[in-house]
mmCIF file of C-alpha atoms and ligand atoms in Angstrom:
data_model
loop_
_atom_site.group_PDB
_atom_site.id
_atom_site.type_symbol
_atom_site.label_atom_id
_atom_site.label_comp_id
_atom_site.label_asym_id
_atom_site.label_seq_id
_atom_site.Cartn_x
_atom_site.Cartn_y
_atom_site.Cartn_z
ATOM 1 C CA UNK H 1 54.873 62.092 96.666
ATOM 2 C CA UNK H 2 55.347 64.991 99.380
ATOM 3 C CA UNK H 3 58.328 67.560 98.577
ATOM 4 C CA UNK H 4 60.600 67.797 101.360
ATOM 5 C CA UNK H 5 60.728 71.157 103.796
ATOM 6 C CA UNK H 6 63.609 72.387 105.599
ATOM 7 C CA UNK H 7 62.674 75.239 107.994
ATOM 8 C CA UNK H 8 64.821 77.428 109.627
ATOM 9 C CA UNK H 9 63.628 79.416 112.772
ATOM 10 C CA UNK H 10 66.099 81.902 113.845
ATOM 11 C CA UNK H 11 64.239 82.393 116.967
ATOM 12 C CA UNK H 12 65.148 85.941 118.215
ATOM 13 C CA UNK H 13 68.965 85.495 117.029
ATOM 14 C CA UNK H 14 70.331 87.702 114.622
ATOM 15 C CA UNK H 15 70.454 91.439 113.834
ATOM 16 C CA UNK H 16 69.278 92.278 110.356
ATOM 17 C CA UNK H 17 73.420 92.909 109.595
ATOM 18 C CA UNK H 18 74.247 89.365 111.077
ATOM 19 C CA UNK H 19 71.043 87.885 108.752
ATOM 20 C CA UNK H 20 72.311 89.745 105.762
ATOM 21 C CA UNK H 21 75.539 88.178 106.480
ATOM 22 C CA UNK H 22 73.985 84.453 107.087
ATOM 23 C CA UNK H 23 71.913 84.455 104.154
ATOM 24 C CA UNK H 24 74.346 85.986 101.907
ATOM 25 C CA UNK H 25 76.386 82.894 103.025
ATOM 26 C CA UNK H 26 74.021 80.308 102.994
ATOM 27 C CA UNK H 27 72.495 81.269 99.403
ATOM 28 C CA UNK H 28 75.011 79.589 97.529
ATOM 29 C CA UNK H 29 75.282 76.723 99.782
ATOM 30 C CA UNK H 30 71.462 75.600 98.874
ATOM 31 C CA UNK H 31 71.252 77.180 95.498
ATOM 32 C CA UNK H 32 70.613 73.571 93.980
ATOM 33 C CA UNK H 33 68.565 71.957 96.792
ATOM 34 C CA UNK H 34 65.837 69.291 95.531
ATOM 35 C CA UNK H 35 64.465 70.386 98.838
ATOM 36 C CA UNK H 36 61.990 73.102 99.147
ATOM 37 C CA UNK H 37 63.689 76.147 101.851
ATOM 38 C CA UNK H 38 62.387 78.516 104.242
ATOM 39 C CA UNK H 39 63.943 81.141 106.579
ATOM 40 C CA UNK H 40 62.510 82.943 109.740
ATOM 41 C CA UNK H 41 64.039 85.709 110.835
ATOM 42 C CA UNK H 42 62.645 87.836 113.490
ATOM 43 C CA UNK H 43 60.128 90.793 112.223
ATOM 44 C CA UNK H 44 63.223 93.519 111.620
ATOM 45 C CA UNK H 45 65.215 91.560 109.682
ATOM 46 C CA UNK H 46 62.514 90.141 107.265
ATOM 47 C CA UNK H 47 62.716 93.165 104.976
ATOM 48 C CA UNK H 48 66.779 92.603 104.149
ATOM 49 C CA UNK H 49 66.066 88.756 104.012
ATOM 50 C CA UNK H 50 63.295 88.637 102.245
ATOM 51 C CA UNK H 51 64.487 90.960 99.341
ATOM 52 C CA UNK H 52 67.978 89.142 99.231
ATOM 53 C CA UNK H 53 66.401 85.810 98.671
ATOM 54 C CA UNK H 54 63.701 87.085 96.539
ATOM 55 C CA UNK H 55 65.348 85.526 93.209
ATOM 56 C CA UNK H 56 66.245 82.721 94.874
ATOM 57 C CA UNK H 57 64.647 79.009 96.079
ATOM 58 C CA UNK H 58 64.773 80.155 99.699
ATOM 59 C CA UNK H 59 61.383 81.458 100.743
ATOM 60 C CA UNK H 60 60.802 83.880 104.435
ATOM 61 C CA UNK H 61 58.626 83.335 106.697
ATOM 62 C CA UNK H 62 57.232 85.368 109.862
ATOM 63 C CA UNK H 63 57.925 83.616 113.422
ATOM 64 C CA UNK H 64 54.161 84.914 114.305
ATOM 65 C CA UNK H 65 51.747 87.796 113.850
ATOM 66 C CA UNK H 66 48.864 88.970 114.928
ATOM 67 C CA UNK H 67 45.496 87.568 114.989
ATOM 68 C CA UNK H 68 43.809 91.079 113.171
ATOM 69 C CA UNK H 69 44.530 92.757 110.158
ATOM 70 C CA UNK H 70 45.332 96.286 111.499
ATOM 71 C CA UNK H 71 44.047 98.517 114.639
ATOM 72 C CA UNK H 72 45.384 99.439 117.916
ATOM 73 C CA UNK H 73 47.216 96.632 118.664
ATOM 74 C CA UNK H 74 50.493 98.267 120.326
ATOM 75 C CA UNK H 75 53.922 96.016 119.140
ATOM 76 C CA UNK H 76 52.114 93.591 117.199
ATOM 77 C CA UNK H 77 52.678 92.696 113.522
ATOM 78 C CA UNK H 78 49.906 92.782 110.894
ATOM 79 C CA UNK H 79 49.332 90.123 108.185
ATOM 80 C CA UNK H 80 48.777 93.228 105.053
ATOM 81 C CA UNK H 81 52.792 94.341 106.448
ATOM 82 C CA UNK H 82 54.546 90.348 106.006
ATOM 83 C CA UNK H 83 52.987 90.449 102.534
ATOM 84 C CA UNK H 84 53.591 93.895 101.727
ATOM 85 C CA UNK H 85 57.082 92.825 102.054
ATOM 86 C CA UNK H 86 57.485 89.757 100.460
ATOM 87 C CA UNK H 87 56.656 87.381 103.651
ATOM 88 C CA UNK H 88 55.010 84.165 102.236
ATOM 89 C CA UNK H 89 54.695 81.814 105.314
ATOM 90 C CA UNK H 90 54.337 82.386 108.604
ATOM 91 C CA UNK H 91 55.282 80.028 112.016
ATOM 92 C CA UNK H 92 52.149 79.908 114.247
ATOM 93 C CA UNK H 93 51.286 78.586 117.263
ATOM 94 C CA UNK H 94 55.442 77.553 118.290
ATOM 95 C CA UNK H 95 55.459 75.849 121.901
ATOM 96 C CA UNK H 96 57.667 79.119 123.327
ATOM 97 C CA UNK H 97 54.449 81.637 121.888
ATOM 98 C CA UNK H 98 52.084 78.779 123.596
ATOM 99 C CA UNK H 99 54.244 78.857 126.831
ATOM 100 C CA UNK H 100 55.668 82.564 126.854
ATOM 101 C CA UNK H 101 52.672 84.684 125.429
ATOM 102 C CA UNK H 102 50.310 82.287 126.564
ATOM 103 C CA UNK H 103 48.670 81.672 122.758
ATOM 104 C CA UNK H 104 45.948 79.049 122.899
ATOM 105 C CA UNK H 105 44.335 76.685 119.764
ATOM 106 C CA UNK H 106 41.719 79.311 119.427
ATOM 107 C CA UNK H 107 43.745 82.513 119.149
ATOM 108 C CA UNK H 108 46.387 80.512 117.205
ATOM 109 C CA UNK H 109 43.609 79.224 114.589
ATOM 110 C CA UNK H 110 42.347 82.948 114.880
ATOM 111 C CA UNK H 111 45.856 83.789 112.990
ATOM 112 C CA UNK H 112 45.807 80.801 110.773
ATOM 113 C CA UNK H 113 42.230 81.542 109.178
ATOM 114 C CA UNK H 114 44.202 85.071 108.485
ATOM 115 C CA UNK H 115 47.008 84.245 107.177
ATOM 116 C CA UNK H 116 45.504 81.986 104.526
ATOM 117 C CA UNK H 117 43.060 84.136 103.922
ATOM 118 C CA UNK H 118 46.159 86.251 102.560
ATOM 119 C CA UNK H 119 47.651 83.209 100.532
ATOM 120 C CA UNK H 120 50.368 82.929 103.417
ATOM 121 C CA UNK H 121 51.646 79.687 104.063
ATOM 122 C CA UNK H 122 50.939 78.626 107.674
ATOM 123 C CA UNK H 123 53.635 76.380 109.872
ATOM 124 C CA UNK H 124 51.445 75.263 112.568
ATOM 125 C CA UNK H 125 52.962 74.271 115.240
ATOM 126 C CA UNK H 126 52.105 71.738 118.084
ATOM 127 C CA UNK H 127 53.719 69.075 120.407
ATOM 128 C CA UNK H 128 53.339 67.566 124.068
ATOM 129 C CA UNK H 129 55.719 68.968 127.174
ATOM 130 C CA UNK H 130 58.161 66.446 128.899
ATOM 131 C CA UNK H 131 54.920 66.317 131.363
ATOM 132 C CA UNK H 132 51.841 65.757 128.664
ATOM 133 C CA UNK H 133 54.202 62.712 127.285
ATOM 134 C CA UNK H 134 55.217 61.315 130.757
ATOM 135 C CA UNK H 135 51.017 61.095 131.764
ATOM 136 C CA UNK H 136 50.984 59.242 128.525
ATOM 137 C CA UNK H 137 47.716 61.398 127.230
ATOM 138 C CA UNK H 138 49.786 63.087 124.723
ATOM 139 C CA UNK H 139 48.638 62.162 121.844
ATOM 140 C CA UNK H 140 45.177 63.087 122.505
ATOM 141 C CA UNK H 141 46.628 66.581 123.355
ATOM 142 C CA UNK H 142 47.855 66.808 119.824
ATOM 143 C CA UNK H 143 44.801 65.643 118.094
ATOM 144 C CA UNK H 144 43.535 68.537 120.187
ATOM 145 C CA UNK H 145 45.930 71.053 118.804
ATOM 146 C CA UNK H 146 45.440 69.909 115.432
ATOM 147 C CA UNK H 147 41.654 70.105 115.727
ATOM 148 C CA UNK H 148 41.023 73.061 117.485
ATOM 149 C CA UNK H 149 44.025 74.961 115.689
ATOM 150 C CA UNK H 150 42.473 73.670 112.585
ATOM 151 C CA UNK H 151 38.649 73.912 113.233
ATOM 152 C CA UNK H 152 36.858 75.819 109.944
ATOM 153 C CA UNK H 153 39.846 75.307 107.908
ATOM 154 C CA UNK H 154 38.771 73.898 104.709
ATOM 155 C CA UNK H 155 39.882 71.220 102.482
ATOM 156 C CA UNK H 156 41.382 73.416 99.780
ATOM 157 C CA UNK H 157 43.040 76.294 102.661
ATOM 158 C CA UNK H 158 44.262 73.058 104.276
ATOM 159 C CA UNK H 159 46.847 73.046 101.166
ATOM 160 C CA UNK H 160 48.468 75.975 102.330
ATOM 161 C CA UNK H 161 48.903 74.540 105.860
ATOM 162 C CA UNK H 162 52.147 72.957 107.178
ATOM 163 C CA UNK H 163 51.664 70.811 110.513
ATOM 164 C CA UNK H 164 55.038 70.853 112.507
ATOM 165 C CA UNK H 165 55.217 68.302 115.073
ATOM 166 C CA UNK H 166 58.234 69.811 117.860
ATOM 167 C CA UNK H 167 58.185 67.935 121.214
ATOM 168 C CA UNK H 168 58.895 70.468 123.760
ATOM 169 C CA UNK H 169 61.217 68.499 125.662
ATOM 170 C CA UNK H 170 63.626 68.049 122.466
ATOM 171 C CA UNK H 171 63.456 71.994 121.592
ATOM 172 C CA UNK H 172 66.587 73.727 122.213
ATOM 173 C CA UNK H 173 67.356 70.731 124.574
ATOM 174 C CA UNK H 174 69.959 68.013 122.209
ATOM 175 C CA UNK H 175 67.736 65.434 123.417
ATOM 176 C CA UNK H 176 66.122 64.260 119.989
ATOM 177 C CA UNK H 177 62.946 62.364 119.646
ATOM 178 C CA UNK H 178 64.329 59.066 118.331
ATOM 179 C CA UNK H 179 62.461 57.986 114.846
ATOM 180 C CA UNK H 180 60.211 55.872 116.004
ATOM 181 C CA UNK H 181 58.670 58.560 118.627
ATOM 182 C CA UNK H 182 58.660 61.072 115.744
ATOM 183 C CA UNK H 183 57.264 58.930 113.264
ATOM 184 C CA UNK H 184 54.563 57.574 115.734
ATOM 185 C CA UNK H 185 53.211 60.715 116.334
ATOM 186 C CA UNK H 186 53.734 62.096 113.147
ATOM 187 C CA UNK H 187 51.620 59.234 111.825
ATOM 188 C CA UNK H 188 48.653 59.655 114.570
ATOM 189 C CA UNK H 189 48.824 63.278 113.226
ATOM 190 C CA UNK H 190 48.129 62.432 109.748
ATOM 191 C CA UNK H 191 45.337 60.296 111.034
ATOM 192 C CA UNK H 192 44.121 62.761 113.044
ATOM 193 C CA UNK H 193 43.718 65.007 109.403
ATOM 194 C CA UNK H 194 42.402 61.849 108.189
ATOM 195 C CA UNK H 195 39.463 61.923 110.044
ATOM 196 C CA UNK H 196 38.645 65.904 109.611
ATOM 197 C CA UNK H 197 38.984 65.743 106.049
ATOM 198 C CA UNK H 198 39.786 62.342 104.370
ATOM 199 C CA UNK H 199 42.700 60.014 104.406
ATOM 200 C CA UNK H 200 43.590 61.186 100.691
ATOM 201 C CA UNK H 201 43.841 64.771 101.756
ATOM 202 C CA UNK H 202 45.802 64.338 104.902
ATOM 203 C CA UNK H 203 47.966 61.948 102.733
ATOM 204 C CA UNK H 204 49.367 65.253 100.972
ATOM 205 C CA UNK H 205 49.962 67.173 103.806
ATOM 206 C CA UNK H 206 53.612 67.890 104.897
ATOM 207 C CA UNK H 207 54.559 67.474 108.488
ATOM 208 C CA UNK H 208 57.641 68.174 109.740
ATOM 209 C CA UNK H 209 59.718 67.856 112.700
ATOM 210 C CA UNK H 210 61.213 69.775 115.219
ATOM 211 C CA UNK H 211 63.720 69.523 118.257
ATOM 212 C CA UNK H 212 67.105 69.602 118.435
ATOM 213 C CA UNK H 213 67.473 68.270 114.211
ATOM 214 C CA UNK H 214 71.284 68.714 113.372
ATOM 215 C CA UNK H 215 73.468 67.414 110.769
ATOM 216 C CA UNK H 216 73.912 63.641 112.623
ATOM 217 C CA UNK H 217 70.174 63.099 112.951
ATOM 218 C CA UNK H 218 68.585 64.308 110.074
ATOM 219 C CA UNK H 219 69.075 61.293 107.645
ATOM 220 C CA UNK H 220 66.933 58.967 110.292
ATOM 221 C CA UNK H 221 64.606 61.551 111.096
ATOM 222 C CA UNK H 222 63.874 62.043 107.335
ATOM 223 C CA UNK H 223 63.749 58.203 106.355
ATOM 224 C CA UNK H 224 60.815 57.994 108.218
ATOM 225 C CA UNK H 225 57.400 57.768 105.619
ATOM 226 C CA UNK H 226 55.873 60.366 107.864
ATOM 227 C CA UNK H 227 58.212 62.702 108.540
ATOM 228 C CA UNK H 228 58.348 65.368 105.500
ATOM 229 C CA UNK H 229 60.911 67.774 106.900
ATOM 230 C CA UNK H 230 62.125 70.128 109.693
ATOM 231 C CA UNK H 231 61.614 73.046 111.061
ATOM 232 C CA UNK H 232 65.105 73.450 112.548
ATOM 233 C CA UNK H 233 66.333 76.055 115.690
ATOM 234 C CA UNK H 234 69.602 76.093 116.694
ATOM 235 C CA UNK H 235 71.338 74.752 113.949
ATOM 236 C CA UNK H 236 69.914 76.991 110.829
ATOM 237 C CA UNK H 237 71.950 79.871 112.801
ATOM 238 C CA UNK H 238 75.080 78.490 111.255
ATOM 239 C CA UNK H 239 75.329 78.584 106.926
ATOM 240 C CA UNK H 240 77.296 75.782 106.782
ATOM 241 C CA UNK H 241 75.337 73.356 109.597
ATOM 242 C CA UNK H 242 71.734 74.514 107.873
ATOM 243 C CA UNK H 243 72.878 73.910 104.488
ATOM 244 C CA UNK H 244 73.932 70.389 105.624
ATOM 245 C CA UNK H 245 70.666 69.817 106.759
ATOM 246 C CA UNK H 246 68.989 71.013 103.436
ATOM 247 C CA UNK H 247 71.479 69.032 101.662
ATOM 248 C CA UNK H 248 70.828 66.185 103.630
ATOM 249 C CA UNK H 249 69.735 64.088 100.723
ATOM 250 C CA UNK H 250 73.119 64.870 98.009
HETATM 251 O O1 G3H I 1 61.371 76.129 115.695
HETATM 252 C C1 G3H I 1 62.321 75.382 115.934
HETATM 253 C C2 G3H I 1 62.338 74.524 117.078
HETATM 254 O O2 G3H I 1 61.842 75.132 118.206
HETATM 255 C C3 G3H I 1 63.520 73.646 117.272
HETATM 256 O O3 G3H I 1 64.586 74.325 117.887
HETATM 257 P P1 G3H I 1 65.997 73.547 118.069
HETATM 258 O O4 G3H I 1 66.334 72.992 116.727
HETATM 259 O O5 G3H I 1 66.940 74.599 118.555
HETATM 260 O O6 G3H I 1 65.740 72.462 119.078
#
């Protein structure tokens, strides 16, 4: 049976006094989740975050970093300085670092083969545009995010990898994928793992979902037998509306 995971990405939202605020307020509010928690704040407020929560059952996670372990790599963030802090996962590969910084499969599975070589748990990220799913080839773009992304990533790293599948047209958008779309690709996904490793390894791994997840939706989103979570945007900027969603299941 695969635990549940509840993801919030605060995007770049928040100064570290406004995410000492939020998590002080949202740490009670999940304190007896069944659900497993993680927050993202941006790089400068990871330090406060990550040492508030650091008794707690919320875990942090980095929205990206870089694909070496030190050198002169001018505004980047290294994978020795997330765990140096207390960092234990890590977001790569998110459609706005694909479209924004240009990040491709093979610089993004650069940074995954890093971060679990340093025991970091990876969120990788990958989903069609409003464009890829109209041409109807988008599901053979994913399989080749999820193979390139994941090529050399072995069986046993594999269990520190998190796929989450965020349609670009739902992200930031309100226009939800309905179940059925989620769950359809969600499903070819685990296939997809099926076929790298075997269909009793990609049977354990968790992939969430992302785009526009709020309180209303979550319940039908998370009924789905493929669909192990979220990796939420907008609404994990709010205690009360995050905590809903982690509590979706009381
Ligand atoms: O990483 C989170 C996603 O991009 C979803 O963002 P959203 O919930 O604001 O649509």
């Amino acid at each position: 049976m695969r635990k549940t995971l509840i993801a919030g990405n605060w995007k770049m939202n928040k100064t570290p006094s406004e995410a000492k605020e939020l998590i002080n307020a949202l740490l009670p509010l999940v304190k007896d989740s069944s659900n497993d928690i993680i927050v993202a704040p941006n790089f400068v407020s990871l330090p406060i975050v990550a040492s508030l929560t650091q008794d707690s059952n919320i875990k942090v996670a980095a929205q990206n970093m870089a694909d070496i372990e030190a050198g002169a790599v001018t505004g980047e963030t290294s994978v020795l300085m997330l765990k140096d802090i207390g960092v234990s996962a890590v977001i790569l590969g998110h459609s706005e670092r694909r479209q924004i910084f240009q990040e491709t499969n093979k610089l993004i599975n650069k940074k995954i083969s890093l971060a679990l070589q340093h025991d970091l748990l990876a969120i990788y990220c990958v989903g069609e545009t409003l464009e890829e799913r109209e041409s109807g080839k988008f599901l053979s773009i994913i399989e080749a995010q999820i193979k390139e992304g994941l090529d050399s990533i072995s069986a046993d790293a594999l269990k520190n990898v998190v796929i989450a599948y965020e349609p670009v047209w739902a992200i930031g958008t309100g226009k939800v994928a309905t179940g059925e779309q989620a769950e359809e690709v969600h499903a070819y996904i685990r296939g997809v793992l099926g076929s790298m490793y075997s269909p009793a390894i990609a049977e354990k791994v968790i992939i969430q979902y992302g785009g526009s997840v709020n309180p209303e939706n979550v319940k039908e989103l998370m009924g789905k037998p493929n669909i192990d979570g979220a990796l939420v945007g907008g609404a994990s900027l709010k205690p009360d509306s995050f905590a809903a969603l982690v509590n979706y299941n009381k």
